[in-house]
mmCIF file of C-alpha atoms in Angstrom:
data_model
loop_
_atom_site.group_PDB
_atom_site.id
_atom_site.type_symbol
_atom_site.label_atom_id
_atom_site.label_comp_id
_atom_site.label_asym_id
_atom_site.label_seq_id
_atom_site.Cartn_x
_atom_site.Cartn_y
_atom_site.Cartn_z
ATOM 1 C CA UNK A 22 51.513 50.014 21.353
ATOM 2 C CA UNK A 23 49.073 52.445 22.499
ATOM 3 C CA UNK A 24 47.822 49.635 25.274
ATOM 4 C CA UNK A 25 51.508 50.276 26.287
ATOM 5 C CA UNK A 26 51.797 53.834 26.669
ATOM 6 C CA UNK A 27 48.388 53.784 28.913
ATOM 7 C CA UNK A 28 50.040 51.165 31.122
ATOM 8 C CA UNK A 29 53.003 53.265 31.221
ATOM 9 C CA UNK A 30 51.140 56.587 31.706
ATOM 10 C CA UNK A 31 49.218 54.997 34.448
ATOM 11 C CA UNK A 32 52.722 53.419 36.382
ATOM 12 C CA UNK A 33 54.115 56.996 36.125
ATOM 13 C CA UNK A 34 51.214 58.831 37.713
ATOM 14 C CA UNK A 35 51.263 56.064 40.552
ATOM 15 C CA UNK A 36 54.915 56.650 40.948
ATOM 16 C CA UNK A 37 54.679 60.401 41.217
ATOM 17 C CA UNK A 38 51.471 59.713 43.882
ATOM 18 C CA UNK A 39 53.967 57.362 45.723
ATOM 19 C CA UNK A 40 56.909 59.966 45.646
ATOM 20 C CA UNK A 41 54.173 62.835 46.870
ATOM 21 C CA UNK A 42 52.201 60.784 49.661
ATOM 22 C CA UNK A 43 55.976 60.272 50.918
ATOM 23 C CA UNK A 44 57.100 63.569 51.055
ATOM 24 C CA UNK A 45 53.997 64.542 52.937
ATOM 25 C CA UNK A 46 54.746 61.836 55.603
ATOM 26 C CA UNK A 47 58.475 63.414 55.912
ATOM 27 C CA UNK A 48 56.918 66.474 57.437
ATOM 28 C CA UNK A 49 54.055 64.690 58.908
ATOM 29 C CA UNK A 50 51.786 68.000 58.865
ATOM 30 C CA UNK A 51 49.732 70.110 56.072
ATOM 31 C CA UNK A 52 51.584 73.259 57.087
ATOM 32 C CA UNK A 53 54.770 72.158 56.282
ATOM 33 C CA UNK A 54 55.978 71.516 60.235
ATOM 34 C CA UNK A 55 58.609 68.639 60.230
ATOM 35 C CA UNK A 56 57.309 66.849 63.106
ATOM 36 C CA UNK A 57 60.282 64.820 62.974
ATOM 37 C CA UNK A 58 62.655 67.050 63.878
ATOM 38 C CA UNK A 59 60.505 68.720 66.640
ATOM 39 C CA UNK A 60 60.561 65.167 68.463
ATOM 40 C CA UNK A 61 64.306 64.810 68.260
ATOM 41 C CA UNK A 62 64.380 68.431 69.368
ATOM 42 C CA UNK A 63 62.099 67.082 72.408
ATOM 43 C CA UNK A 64 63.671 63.572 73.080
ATOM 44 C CA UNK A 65 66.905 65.856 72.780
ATOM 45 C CA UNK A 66 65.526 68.089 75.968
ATOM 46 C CA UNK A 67 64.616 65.233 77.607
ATOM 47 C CA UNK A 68 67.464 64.119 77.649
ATOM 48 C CA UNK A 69 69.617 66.948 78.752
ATOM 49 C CA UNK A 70 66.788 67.257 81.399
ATOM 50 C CA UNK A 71 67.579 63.677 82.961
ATOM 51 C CA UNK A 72 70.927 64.050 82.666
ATOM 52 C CA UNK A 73 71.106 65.539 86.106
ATOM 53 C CA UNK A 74 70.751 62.167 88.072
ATOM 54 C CA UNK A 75 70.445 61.378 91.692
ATOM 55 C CA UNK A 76 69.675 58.701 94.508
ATOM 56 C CA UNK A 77 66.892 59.009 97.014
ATOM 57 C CA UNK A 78 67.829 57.787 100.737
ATOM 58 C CA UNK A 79 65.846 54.728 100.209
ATOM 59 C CA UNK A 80 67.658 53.712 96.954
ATOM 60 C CA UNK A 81 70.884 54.631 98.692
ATOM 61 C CA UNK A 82 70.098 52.281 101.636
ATOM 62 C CA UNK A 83 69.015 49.720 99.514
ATOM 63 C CA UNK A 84 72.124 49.452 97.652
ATOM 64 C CA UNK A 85 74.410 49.267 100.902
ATOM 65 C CA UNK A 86 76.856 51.823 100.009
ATOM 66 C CA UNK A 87 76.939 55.860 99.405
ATOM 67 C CA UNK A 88 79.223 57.256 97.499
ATOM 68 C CA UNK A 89 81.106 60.469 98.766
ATOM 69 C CA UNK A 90 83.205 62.986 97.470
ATOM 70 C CA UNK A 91 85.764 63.999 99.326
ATOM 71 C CA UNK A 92 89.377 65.862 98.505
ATOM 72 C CA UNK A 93 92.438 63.314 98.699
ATOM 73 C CA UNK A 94 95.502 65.926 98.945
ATOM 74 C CA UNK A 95 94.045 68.091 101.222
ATOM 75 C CA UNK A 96 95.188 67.364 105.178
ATOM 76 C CA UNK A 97 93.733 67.932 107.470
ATOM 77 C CA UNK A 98 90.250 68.109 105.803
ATOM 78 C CA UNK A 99 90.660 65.215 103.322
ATOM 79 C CA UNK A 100 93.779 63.058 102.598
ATOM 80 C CA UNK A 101 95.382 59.939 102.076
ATOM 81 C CA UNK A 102 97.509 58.510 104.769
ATOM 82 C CA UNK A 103 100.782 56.043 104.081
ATOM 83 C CA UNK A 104 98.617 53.355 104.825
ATOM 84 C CA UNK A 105 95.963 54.229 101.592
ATOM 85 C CA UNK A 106 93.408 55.330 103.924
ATOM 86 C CA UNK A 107 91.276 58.578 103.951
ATOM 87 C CA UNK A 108 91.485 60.774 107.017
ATOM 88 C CA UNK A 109 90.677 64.309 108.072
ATOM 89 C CA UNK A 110 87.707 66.670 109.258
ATOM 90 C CA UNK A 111 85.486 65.812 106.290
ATOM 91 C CA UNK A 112 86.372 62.100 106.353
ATOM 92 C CA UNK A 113 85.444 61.546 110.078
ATOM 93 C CA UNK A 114 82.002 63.162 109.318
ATOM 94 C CA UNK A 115 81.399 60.710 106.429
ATOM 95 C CA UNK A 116 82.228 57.619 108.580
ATOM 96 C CA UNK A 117 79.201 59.049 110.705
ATOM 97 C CA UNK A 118 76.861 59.679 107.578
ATOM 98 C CA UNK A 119 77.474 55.836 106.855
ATOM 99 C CA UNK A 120 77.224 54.782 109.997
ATOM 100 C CA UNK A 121 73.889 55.899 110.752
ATOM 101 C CA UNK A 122 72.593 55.210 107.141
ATOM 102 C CA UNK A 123 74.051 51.696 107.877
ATOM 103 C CA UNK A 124 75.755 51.709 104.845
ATOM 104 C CA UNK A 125 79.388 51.491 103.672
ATOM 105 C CA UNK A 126 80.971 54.568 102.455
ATOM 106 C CA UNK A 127 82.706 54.412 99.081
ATOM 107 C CA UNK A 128 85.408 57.637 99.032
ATOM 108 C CA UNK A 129 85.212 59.318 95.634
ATOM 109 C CA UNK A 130 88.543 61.529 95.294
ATOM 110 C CA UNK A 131 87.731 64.787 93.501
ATOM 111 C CA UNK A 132 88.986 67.939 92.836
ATOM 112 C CA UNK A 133 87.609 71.944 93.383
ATOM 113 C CA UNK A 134 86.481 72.120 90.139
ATOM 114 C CA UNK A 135 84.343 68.846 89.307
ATOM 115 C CA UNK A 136 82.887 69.170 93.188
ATOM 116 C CA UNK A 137 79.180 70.241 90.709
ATOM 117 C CA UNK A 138 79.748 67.685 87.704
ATOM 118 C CA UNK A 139 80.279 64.682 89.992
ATOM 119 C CA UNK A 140 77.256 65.487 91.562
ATOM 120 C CA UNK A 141 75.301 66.411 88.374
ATOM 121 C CA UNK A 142 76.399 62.970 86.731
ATOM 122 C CA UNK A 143 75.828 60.822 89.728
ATOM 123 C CA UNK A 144 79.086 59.957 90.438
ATOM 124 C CA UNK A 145 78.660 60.745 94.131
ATOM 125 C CA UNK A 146 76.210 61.046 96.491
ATOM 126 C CA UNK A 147 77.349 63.795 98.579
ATOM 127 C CA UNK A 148 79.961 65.970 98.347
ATOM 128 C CA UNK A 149 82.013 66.721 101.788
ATOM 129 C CA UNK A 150 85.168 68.222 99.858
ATOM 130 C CA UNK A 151 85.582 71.741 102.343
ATOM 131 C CA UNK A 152 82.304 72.985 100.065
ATOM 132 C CA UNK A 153 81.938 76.688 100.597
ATOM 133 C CA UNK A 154 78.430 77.579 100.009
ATOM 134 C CA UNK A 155 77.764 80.549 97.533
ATOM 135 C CA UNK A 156 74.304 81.716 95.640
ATOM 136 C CA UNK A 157 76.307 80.894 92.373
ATOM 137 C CA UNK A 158 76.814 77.756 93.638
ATOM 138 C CA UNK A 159 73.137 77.119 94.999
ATOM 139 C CA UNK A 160 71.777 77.527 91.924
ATOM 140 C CA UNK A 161 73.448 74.048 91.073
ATOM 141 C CA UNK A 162 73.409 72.494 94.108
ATOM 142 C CA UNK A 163 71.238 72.109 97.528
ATOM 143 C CA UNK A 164 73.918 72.605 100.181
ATOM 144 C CA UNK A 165 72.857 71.171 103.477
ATOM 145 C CA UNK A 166 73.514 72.697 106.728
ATOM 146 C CA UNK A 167 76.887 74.331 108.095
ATOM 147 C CA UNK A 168 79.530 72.361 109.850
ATOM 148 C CA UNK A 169 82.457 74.714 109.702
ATOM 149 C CA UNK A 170 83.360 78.228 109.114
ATOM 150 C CA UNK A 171 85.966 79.565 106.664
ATOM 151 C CA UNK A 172 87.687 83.113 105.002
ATOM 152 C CA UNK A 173 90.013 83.111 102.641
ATOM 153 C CA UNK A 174 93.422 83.597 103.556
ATOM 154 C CA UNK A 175 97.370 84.685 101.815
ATOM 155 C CA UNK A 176 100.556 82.689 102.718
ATOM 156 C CA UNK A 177 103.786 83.713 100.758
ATOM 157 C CA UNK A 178 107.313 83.098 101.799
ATOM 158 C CA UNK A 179 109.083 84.999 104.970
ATOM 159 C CA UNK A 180 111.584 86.717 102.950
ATOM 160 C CA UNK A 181 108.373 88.218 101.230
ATOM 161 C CA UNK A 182 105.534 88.203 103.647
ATOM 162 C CA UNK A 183 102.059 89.831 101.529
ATOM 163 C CA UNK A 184 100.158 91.584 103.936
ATOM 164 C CA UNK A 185 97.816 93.244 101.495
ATOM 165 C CA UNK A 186 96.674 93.201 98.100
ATOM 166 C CA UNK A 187 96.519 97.026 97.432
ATOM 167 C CA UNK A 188 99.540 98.261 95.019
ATOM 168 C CA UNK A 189 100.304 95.652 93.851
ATOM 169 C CA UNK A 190 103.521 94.867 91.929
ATOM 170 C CA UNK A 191 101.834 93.567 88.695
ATOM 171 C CA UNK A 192 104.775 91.561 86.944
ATOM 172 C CA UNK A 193 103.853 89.251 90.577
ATOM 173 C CA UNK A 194 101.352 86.288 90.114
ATOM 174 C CA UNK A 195 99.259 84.270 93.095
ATOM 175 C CA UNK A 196 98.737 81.063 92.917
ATOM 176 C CA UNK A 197 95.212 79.429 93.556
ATOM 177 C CA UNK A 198 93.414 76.384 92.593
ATOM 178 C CA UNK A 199 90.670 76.489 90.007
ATOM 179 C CA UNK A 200 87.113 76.447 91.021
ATOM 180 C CA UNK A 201 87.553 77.700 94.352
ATOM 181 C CA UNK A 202 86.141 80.510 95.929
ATOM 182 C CA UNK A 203 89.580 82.149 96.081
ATOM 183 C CA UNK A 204 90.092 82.287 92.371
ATOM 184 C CA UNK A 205 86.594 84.093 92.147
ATOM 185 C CA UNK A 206 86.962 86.707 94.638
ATOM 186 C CA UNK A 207 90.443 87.535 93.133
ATOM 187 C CA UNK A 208 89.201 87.364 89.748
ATOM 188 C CA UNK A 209 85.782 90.024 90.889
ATOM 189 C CA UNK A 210 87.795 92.105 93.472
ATOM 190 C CA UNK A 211 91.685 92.519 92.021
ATOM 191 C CA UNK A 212 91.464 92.247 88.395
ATOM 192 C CA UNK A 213 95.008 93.021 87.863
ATOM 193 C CA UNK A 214 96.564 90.143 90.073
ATOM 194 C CA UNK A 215 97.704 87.820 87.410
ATOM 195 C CA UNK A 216 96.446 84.258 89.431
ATOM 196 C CA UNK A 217 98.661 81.313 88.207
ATOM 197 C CA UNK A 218 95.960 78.419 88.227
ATOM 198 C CA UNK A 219 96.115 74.724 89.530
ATOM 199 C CA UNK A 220 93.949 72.063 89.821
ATOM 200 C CA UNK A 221 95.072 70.396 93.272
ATOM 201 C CA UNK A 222 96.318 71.027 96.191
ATOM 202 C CA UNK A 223 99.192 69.205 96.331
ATOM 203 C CA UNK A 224 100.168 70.873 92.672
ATOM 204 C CA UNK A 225 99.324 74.351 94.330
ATOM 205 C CA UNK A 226 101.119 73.905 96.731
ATOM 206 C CA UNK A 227 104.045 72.817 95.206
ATOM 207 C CA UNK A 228 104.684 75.925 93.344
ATOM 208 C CA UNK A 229 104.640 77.942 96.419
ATOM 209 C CA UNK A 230 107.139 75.884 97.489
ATOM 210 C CA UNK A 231 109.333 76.119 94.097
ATOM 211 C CA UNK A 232 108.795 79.959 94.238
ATOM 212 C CA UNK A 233 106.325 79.658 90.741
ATOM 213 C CA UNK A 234 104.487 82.278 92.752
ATOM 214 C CA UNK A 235 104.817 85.160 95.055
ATOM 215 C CA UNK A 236 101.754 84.246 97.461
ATOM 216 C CA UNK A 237 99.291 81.242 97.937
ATOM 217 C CA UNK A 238 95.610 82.134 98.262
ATOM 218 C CA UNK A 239 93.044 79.370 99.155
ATOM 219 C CA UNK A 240 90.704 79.100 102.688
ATOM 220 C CA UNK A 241 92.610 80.261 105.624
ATOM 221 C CA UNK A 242 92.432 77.175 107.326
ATOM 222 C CA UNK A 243 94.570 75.705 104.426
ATOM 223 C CA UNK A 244 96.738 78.516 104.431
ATOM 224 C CA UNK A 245 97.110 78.215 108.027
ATOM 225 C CA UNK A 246 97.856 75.098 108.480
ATOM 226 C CA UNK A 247 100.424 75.213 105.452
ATOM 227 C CA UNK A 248 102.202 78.077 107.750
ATOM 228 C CA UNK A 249 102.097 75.933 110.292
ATOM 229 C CA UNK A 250 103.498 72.581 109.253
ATOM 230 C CA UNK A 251 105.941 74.149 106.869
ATOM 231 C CA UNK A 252 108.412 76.354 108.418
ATOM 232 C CA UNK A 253 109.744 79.844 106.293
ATOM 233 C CA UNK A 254 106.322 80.556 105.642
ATOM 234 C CA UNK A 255 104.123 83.197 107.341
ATOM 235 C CA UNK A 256 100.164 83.608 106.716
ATOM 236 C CA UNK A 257 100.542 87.476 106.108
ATOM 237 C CA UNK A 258 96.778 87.727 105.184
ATOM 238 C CA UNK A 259 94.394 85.861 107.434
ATOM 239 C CA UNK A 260 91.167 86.992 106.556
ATOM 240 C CA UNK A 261 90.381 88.100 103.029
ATOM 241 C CA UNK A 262 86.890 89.144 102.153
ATOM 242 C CA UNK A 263 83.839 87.811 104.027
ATOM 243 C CA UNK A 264 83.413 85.235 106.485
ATOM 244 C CA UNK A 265 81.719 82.293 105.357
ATOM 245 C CA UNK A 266 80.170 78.402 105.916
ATOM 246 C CA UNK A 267 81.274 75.290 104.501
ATOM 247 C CA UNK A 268 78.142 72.285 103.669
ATOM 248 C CA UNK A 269 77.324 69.256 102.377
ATOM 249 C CA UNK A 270 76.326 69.539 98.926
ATOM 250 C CA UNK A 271 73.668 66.978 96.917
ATOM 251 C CA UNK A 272 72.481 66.886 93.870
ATOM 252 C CA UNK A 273 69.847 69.911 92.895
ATOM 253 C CA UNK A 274 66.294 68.533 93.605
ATOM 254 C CA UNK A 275 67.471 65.653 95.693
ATOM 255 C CA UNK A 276 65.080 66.479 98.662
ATOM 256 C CA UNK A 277 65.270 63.414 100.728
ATOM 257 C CA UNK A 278 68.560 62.863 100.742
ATOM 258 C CA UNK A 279 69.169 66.862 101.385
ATOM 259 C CA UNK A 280 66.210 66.289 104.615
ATOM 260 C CA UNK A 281 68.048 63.379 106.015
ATOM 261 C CA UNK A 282 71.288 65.371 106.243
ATOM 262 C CA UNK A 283 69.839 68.552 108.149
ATOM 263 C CA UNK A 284 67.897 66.145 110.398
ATOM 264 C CA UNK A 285 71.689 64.520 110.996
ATOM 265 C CA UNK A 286 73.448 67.329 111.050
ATOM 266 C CA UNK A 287 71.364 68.798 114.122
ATOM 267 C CA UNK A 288 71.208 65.437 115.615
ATOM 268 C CA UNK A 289 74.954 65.309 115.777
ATOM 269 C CA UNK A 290 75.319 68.682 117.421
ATOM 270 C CA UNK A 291 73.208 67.576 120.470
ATOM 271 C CA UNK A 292 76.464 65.665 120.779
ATOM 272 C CA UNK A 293 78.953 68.139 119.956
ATOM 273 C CA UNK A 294 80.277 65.852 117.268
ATOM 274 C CA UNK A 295 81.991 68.063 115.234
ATOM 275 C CA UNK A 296 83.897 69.656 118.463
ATOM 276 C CA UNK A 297 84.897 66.050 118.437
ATOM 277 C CA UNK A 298 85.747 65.714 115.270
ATOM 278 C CA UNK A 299 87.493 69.021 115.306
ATOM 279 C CA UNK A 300 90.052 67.459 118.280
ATOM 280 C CA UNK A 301 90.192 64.126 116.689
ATOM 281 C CA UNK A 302 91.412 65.576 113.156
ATOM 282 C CA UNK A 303 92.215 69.114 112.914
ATOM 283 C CA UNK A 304 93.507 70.050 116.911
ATOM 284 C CA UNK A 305 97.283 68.529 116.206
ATOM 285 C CA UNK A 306 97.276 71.241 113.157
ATOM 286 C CA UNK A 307 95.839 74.162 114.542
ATOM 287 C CA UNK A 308 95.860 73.691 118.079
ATOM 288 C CA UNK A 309 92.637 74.450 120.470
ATOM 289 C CA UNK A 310 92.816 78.732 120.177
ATOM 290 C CA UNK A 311 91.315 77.882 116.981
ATOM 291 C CA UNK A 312 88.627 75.493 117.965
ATOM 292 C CA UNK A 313 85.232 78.027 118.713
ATOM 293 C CA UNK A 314 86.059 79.849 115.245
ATOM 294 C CA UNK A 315 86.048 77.220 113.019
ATOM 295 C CA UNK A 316 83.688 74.807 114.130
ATOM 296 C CA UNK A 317 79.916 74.844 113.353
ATOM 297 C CA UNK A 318 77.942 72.814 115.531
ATOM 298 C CA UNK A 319 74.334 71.280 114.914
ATOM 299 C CA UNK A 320 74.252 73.957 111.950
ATOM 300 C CA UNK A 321 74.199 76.991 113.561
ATOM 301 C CA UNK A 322 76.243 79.304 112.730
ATOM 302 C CA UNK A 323 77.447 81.923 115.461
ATOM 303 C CA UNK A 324 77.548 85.548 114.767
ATOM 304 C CA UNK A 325 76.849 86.621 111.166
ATOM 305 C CA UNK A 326 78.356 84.785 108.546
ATOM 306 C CA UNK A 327 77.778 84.478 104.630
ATOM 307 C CA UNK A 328 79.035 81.822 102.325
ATOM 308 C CA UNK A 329 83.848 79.201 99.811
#
């Protein structure tokens, strides 16, 4: 019996060791620190760090296609024709990108306010989607050079034509599309205009047209061309806040592909390509008056100009 209780005495002070030695692996220091959890709390870094993906030129060229974002209800910039293909200002500049990358360009519909996450995620490549470049938005993005200038602009209905934004009747709302420059300066500069918020621009502008709103506010080439192809409505405000530059955009940190663009941007002016592309795609809508103030050629940007 009292063999017994030794063996027994000397299984329970092994078991306690066991239980001890186990706990101290747990935390995996003397002091305590669960080392554990401070490499989930790394791999967990690590992993919001790479989350942020992106293609170098080479890999781009290697897989035969780059994928573009570009808008797919906004004409004359980006659209869909009746035949299911893309056209417009923005859609004539990414044949060219492909072209001379001799690689096929997959379109990537998106809207105003994913523009950032499709580019963060690697869902595109570049984003050509009438990109106005902003410091908020640079801190996300590298925008490439300038190819067009934009303001934003006011349409509204004839029998109500908004001319400015002073006094305003506050029981009115204006419509804009979220993630845009327009609902920002609104939102900084006249924080008692109630903004009725869509996410397209076919949706946007479909409550002008059913009167959800007293007065559309987007770029003023939108705007304008609205006015133009849609008769009873008059562009009442056509410049609104500062004058600024519309970019390719590509993913933060992606420096070759951001190089190659710049280099092709200013290549392409020696040619006057976007005057070209400008009368190709946007001179039906707006006419030729309208030509020297939108277009950016080669990047440079006349006059002074900040940043849609």
């Amino acid at each position: 019996m009292k063999k017994f209780n030794k063996v027994a005495s000397i299984l329970l002070a092994l078991a306690l060791a066991l239980s001890l030695a186990a706990c101290g692996s747990s935390s995996g220091t003397t002091d305590g620190t669960d080392t554990n959890s401070s490499a989930a709390a790394s791999t967990e870094s690590d992993d919001l760090t790479e989350s942020v993906v992106y293609r170098t030129v080479d890999e781009i060229v290697e897989s035969g296609t780059i994928n573009i974002g570009v808008f797919s209800d906004k004409s004359p910039f980006g659209y869909v024709d009746e035949n299911g293909e893309y056209q417009g200002y923005d859609i004539y500049f990414a044949n060219r990108i492909g072209e001379d990358l001799g690689v096929e360009v997959n379109f990537v519909s998106t809207e105003a306010a994913n523009r950032i996450e499709y580019l963060q995620t690697g869902k595109v490549d570049v984003i050509l989607a009438n990109f106005t470049v902003t410091e908020e938005r640079a801190e996300e993005v590298d925008f490439a050079l300038p190819y067009m200038n934009v303001s934003l602009g006011v349409v509204s209905p004839d029998d109500n034509v908004i001319t400015s934004l002073e006094d305003w009747n506050e029981e009115d709302e204006i419509i804009v599309i979220s993630g845009t420059t327009a609902e920002t300066y609104l939102t900084e500069n006249y924080p008692n205009i109630t903004l009725q918020k869509y996410d397209t621009y076919a949706n946007a502008k479909n409550a002008l047209e059913n009167g959800n709103g007293v007065a559309w506010a987007n770029d003023n080439t939108e705007v304008i061309a609205f006015a133009l192809e849609n008769e009873g409505y008059t562009v009442g405000i056509p410049s609104l806040g500062s004058q600024d530059t519309i970019a390719p955009a590509v993913t933060k940190g992606n420096s070759t592909l951001l190089d190659w663009l710049n280099e092709e941007i200013e290549a392409l002016g020696e040619e006057n390509f976007f005057h070209a592309d400008y009368e190709a795609t946007l001179a039906d809508t707006y006419g030729l008056d309208y030509e020297e103030t939108l277009v950016v050629e080669g990047g440079v940007v006349s006059g002074s100009t900040e940043s849609e």
